[in-house]
Coordinates of C-alpha atoms (C1' of nucleotides) and ligand atoms in Angstrom, one line a residue:
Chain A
X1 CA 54.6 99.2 39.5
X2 CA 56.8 96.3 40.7
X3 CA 54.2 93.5 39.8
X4 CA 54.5 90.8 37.8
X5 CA 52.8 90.6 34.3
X6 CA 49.5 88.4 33.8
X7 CA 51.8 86.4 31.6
X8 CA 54.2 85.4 34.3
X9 CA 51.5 84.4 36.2
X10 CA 49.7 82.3 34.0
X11 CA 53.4 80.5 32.9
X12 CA 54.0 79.4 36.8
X13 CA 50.1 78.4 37.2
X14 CA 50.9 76.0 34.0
X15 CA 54.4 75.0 35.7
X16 CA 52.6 74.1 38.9
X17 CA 50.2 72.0 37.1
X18 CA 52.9 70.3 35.0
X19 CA 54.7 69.6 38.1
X20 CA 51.5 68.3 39.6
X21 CA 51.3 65.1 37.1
X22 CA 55.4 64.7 36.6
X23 CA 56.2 63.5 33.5
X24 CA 52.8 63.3 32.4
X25 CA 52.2 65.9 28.8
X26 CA 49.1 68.5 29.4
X27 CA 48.0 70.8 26.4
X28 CA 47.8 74.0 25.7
X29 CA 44.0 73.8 25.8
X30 CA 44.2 71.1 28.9
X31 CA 45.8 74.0 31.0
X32 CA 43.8 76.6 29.7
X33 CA 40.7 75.0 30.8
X34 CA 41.5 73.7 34.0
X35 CA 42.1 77.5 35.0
X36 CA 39.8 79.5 32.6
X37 CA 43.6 81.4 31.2
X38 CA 43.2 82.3 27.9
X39 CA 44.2 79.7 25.1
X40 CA 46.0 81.5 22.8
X41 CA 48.1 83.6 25.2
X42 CA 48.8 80.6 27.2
X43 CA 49.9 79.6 24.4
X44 CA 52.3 81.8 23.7
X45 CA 53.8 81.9 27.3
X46 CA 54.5 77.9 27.4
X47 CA 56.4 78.5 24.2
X48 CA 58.5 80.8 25.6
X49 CA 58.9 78.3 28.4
X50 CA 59.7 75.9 25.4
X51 CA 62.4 78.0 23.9
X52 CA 63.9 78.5 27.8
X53 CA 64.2 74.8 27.8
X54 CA 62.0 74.5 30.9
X55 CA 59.3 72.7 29.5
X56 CA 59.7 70.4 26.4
X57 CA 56.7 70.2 23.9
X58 CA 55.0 67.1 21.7
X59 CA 53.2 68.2 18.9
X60 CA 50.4 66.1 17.2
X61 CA 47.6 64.1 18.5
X62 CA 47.6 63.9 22.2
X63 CA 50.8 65.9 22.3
X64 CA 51.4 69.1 25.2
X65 CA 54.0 69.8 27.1
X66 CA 56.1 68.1 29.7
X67 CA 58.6 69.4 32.4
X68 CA 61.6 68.4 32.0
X69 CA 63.3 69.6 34.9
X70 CA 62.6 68.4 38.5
X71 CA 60.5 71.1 39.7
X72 CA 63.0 72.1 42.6
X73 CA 65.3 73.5 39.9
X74 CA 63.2 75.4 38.3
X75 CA 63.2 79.4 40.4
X76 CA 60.6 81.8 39.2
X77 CA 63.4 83.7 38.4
X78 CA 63.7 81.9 35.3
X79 CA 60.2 81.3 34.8
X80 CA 60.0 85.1 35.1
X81 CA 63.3 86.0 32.8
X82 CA 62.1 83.3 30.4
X83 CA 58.5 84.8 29.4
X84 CA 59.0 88.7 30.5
X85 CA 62.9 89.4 29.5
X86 CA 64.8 90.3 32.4
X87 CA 64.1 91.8 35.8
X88 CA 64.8 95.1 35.9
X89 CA 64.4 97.5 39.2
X90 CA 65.4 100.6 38.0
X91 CA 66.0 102.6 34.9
X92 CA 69.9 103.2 36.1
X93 CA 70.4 99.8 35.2
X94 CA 69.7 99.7 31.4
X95 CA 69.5 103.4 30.0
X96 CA 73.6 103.8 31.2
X97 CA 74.3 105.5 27.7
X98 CA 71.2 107.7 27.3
X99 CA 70.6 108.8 30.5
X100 CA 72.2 112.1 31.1
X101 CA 72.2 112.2 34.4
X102 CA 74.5 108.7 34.5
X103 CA 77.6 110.5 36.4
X104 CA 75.9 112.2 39.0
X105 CA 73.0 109.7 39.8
X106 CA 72.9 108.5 43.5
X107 CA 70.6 106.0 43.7
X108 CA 71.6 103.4 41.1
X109 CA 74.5 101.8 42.8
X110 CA 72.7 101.7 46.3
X111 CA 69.1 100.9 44.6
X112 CA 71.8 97.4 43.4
X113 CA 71.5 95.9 46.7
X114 CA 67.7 95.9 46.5
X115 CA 67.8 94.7 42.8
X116 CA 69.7 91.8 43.8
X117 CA 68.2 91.1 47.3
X118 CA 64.8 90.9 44.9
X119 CA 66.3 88.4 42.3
X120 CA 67.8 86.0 45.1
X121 CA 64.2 86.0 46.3
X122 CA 62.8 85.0 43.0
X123 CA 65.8 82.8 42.8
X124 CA 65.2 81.0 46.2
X125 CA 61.6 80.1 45.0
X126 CA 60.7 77.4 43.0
X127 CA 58.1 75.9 41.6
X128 CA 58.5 72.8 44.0
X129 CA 57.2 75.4 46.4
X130 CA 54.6 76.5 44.0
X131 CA 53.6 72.7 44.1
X132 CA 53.6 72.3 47.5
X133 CA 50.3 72.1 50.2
X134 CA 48.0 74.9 50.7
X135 CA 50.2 77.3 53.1
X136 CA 49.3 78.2 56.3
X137 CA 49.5 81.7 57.8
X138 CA 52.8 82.6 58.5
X139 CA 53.1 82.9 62.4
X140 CA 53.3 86.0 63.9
X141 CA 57.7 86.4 64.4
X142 CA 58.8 86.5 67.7
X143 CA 60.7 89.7 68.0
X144 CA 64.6 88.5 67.7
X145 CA 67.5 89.6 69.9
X146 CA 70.2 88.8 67.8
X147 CA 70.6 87.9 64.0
X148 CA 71.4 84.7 64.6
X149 CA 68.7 83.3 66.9
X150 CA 66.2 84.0 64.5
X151 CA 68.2 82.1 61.6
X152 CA 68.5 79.3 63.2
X153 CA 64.9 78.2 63.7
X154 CA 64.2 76.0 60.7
X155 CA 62.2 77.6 57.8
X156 CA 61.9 77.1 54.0
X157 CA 64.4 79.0 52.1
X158 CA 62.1 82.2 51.1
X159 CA 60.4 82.7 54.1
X160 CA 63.7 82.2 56.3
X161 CA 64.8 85.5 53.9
X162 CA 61.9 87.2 55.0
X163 CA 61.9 87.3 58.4
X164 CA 65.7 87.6 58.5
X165 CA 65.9 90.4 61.3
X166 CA 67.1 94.0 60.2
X167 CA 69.5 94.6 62.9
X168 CA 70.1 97.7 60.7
X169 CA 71.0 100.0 63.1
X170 CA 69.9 103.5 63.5
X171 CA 66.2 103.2 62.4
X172 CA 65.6 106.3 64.6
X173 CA 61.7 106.7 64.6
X174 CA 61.3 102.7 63.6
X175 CA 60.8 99.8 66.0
X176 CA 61.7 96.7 64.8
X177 CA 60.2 95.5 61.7
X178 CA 56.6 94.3 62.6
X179 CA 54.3 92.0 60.1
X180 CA 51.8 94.4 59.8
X181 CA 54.1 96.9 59.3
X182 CA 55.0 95.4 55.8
X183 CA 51.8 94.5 54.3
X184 CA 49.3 96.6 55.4
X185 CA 47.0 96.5 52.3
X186 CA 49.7 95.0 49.5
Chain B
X1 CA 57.4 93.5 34.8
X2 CA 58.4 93.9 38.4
X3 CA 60.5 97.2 38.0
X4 CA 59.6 100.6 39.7
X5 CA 58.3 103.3 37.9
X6 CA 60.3 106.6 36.9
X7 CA 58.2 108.3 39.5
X8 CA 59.4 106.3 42.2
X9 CA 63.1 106.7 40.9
X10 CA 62.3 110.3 40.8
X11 CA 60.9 110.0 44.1
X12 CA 63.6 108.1 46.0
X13 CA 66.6 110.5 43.8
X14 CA 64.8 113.5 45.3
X15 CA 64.6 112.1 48.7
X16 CA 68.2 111.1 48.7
X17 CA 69.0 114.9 47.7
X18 CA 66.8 116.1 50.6
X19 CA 68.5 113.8 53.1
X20 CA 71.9 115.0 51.8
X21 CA 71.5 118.4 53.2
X22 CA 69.3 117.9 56.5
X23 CA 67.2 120.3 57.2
X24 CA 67.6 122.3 54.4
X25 CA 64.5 122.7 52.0
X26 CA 64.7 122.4 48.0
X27 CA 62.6 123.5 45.9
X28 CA 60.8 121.0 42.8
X29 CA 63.2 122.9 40.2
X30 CA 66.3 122.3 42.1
X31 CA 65.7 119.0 42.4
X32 CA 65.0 119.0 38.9
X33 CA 68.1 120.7 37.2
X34 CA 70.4 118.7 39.7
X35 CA 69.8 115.5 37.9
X36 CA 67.9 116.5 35.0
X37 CA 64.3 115.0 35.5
X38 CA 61.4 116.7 34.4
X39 CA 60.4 119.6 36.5
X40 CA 56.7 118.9 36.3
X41 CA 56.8 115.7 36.7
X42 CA 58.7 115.7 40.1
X43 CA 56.4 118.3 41.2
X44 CA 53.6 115.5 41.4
X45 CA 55.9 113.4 43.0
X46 CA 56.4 115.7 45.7
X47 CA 53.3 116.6 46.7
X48 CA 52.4 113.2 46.7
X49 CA 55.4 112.3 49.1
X50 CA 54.0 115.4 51.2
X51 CA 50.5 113.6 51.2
X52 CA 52.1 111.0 52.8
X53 CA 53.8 113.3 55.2
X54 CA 57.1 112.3 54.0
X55 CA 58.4 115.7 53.2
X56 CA 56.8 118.7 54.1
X57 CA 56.3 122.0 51.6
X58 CA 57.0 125.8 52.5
X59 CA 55.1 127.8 49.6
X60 CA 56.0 131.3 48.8
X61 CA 60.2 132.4 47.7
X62 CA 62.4 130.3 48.9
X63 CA 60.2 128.0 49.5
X64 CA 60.5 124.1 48.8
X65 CA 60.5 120.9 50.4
X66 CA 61.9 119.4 53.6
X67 CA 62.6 115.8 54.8
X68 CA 60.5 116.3 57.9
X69 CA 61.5 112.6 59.1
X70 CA 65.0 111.0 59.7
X71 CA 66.2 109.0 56.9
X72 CA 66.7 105.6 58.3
X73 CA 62.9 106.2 59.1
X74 CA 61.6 106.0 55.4
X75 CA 61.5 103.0 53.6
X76 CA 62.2 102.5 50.4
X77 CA 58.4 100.6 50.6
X78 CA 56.7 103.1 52.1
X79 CA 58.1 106.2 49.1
X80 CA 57.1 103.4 46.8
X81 CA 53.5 102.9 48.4
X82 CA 53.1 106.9 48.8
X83 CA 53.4 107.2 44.6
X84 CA 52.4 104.0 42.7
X85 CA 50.1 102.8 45.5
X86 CA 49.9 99.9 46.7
X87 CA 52.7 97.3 46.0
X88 CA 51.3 93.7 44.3
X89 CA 52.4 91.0 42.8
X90 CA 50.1 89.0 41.6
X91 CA 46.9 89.6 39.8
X92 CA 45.6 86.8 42.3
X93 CA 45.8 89.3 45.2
X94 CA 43.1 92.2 44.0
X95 CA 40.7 90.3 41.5
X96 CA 39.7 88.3 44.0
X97 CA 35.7 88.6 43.4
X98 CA 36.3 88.9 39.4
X99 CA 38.8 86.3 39.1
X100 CA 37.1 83.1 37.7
X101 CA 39.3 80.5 39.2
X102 CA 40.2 82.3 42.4
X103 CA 39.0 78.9 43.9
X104 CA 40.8 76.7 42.3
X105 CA 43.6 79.2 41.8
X106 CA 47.2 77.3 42.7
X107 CA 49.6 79.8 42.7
X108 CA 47.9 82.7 45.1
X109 CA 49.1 81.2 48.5
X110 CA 52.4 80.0 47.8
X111 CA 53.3 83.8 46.1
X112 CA 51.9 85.1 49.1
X113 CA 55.5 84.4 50.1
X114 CA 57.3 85.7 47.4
X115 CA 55.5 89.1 47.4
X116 CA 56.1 89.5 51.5
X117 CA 59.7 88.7 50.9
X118 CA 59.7 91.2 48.5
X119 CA 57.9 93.7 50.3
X120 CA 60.6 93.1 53.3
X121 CA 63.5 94.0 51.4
X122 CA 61.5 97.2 50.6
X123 CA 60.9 97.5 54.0
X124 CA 64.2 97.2 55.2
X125 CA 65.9 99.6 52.7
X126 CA 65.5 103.2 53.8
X127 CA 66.5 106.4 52.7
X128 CA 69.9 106.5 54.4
X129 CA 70.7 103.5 52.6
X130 CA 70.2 105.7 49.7
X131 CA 72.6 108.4 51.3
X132 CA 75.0 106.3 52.3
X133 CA 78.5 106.2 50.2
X134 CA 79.2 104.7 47.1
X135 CA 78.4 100.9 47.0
X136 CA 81.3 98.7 47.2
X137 CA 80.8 95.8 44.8
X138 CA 79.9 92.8 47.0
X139 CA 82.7 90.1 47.9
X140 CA 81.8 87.1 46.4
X141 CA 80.0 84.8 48.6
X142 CA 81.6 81.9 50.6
X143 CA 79.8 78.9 49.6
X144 CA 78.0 78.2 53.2
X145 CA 78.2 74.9 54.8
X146 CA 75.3 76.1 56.9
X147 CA 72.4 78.7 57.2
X148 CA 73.7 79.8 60.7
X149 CA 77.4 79.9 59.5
X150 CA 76.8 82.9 56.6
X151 CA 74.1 84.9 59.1
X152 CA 76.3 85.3 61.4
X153 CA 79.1 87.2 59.3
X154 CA 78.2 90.7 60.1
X155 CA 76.9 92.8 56.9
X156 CA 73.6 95.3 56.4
X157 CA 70.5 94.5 56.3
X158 CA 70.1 94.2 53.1
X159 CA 72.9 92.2 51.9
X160 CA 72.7 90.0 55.1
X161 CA 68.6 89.3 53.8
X162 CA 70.5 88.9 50.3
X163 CA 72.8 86.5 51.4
X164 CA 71.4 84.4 53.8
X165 CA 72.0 80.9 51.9
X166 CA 68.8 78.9 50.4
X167 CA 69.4 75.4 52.2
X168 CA 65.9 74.4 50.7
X169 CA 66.7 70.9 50.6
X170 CA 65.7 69.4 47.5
X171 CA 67.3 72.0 44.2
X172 CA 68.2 68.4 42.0
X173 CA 70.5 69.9 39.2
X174 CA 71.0 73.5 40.6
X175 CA 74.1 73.4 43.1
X176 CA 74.3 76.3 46.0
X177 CA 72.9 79.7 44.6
X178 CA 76.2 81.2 43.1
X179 CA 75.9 84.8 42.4
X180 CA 76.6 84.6 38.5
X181 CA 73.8 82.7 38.5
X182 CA 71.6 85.6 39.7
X183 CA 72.4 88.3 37.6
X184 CA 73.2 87.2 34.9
X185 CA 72.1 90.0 32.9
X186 CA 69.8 92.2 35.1
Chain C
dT1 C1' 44.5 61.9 5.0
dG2 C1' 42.8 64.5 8.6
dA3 C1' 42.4 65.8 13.4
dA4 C1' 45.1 67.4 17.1
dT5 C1' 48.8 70.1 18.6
dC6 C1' 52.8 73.1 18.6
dA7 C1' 55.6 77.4 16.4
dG8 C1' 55.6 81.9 15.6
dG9 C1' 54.7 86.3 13.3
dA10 C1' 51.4 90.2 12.8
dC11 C1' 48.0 92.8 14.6
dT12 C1' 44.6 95.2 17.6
dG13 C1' 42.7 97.2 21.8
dA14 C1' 43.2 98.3 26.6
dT15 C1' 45.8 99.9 30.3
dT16 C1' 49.5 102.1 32.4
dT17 C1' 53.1 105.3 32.5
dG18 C1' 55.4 109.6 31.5
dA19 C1' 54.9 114.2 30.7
dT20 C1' 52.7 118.7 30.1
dC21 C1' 49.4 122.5 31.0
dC22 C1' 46.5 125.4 33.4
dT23 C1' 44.2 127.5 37.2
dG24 C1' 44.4 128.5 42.0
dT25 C1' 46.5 129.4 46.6
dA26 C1' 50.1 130.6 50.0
dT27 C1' 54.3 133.2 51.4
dT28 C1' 57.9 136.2 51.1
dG29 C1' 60.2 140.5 50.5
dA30 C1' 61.0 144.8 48.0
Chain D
dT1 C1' 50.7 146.4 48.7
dC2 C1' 52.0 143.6 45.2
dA3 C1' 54.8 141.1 42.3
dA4 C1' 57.7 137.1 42.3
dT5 C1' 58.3 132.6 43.9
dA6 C1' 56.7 128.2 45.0
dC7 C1' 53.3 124.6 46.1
dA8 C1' 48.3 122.1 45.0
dG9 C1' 46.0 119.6 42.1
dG10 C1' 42.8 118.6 38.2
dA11 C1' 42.7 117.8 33.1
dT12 C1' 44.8 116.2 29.3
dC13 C1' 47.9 114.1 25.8
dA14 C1' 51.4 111.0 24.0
dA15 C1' 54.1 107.0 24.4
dA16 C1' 55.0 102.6 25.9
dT17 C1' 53.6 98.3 27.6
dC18 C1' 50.5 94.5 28.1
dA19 C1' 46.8 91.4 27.1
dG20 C1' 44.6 89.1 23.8
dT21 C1' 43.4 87.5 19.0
dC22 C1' 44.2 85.8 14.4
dC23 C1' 46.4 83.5 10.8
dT24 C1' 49.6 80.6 8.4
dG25 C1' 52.6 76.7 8.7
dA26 C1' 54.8 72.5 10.7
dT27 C1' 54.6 68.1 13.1
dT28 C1' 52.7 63.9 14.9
dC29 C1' 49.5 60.2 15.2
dA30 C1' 45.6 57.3 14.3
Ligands
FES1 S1 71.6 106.3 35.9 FE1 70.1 107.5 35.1 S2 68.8 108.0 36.9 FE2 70.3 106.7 37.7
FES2 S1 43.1 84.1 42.2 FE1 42.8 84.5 40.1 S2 44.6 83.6 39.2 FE2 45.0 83.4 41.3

DNA sequence: TGAATCAGGACTGATTTGATCCTGTATTGA
DNA sequence: TCAATACAGGATCAAATCAGTCCTGATTCA
């Protein structure tokens, strides 16, 4: 249902508080306390993050684990690949020999661009930006005229993606892509 | 594990269909045999995408369904919304009384961003995206000397949202977000 | 040595998803 | 009129995925 797993979640809340104390080694248990996560799954998901060579581990007394990457070149992409296998937006894209309807589907090639639009979002976002202050509201967008007048005010990478203007055309029925248009609930 | 579910694919495949022959109503089982998906199944689907006044049914013989909007006027969010529900990310955004460290919680804000990003590209692709022709593959990107400079190349919504470069400053060991590097598998 | 810590496989229970079935209602056309 | 066609929607079942636990075995350090 498009949502990322508990596990996911609980590997970027560990990354953000790895990247909090750089260099400095937490534990398993450490992390798990400081945000009431589960031990033993944690656990689990910071070994995967082990394995992706994102964070490095110490055993023993006083051991944990350490980032080992600056935190801007980590994207939740990874993070997300590294603990849940990878992304996937639609069936097309795996079942290609079992699906039997393969040849005549329509909506795998064009459903592509929204796969990929997806990943370079997860890409774009890192956990520097996990890291960073408490964020405040996004300000209402001023309706743009043109693509490029928007792209040119200064924004962090993922949000300057979001509020990209459509400029899509037709969009018959549509006016121009409000806020609350997109999140109305979730 | 951020992918839709079959009912959406079913949804958006059936929708695609209905928009390829406007005006025209289809019935559940000729949806169904023309790409193989279970008839039953779809049936649900449709009447919740007629719930949501999306399509609209005609009971009795030669009855069916009919796309009672224009394409470009249904997002790929909203047929999304109308069968899985609501679209979320994070856990962090609905537990919020039963979450135990919702205070302390690092990660809820700065997703807040990811997940409206997300929701945007939803938002932006519509059903006659869907019904469009067969997807070129993308050109390979020019590596951008500037945010402004790749914007203002003229391309659809969602590859232009796709494509706009990061330019987030800091990304230490990761040069310029090269495609490869997104899909690398899925 | 022994306490602390990671590594990783096996396993269980809960939740979600996919799919089917069944009863009922509306519409059409012979 | 009435039978065939088609939608509406609740109930139910099976399969898959996810969340969480447990246990056994290394590794490190004091
Ligand atoms: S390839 Fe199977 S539904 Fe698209
Ligand atoms: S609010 Fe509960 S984990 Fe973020």
């Amino acid at each position: 249902m498009l949502k990322l797993t508990k596990k996911a979640d609980y590997g970027l809340i560990a990354l953000r508080h790895l990247a909090s104390v750089p260099g400095a080694t937490a534990s398993t248990k450490d992390i798990a306390d400081a945000y009431h996560l589960p031990v033993t799954l944690l656990a689990k998901v910071l070994q995967q993050l082990s394995r992706a060579g994102i964070v490095q581990s110490v055993s023993g007394t006083n051991g944990g684990y350490k980032l080992i990457r600056h935190p801007a070149a980590v994207s939740a992409l990874e993070v997300v690949r590294a603990i849940d296998g990878p992304v996937i937006l639609t069936h097309c894209f795996t079942e290609h020999g079992t699906c039997d309807q393969s040849d005549n589907c329509t909506v795998r090639e064009p459903l592509r661009k929204v796969h990929e639009a997806i990943l370079d979002v997860l890409n774009r976002f890192t956990i520097s930006d996990l890291a960073e202050s408490p964020v405040i509201r996004l300000t209402p967008l001023p309706v743009p005229v043109n693509p490029v007048a928007s792209a040119r005010t200064a924004r962090p990478a993922v949000a300057a993606a979001l509020t990209t203007p459509s400029g899509s055309g037709v969009r018959s029925g549509r006016a121009l892509l409000l806020e609350s248009d997109v999140h109305q609930e979730f």
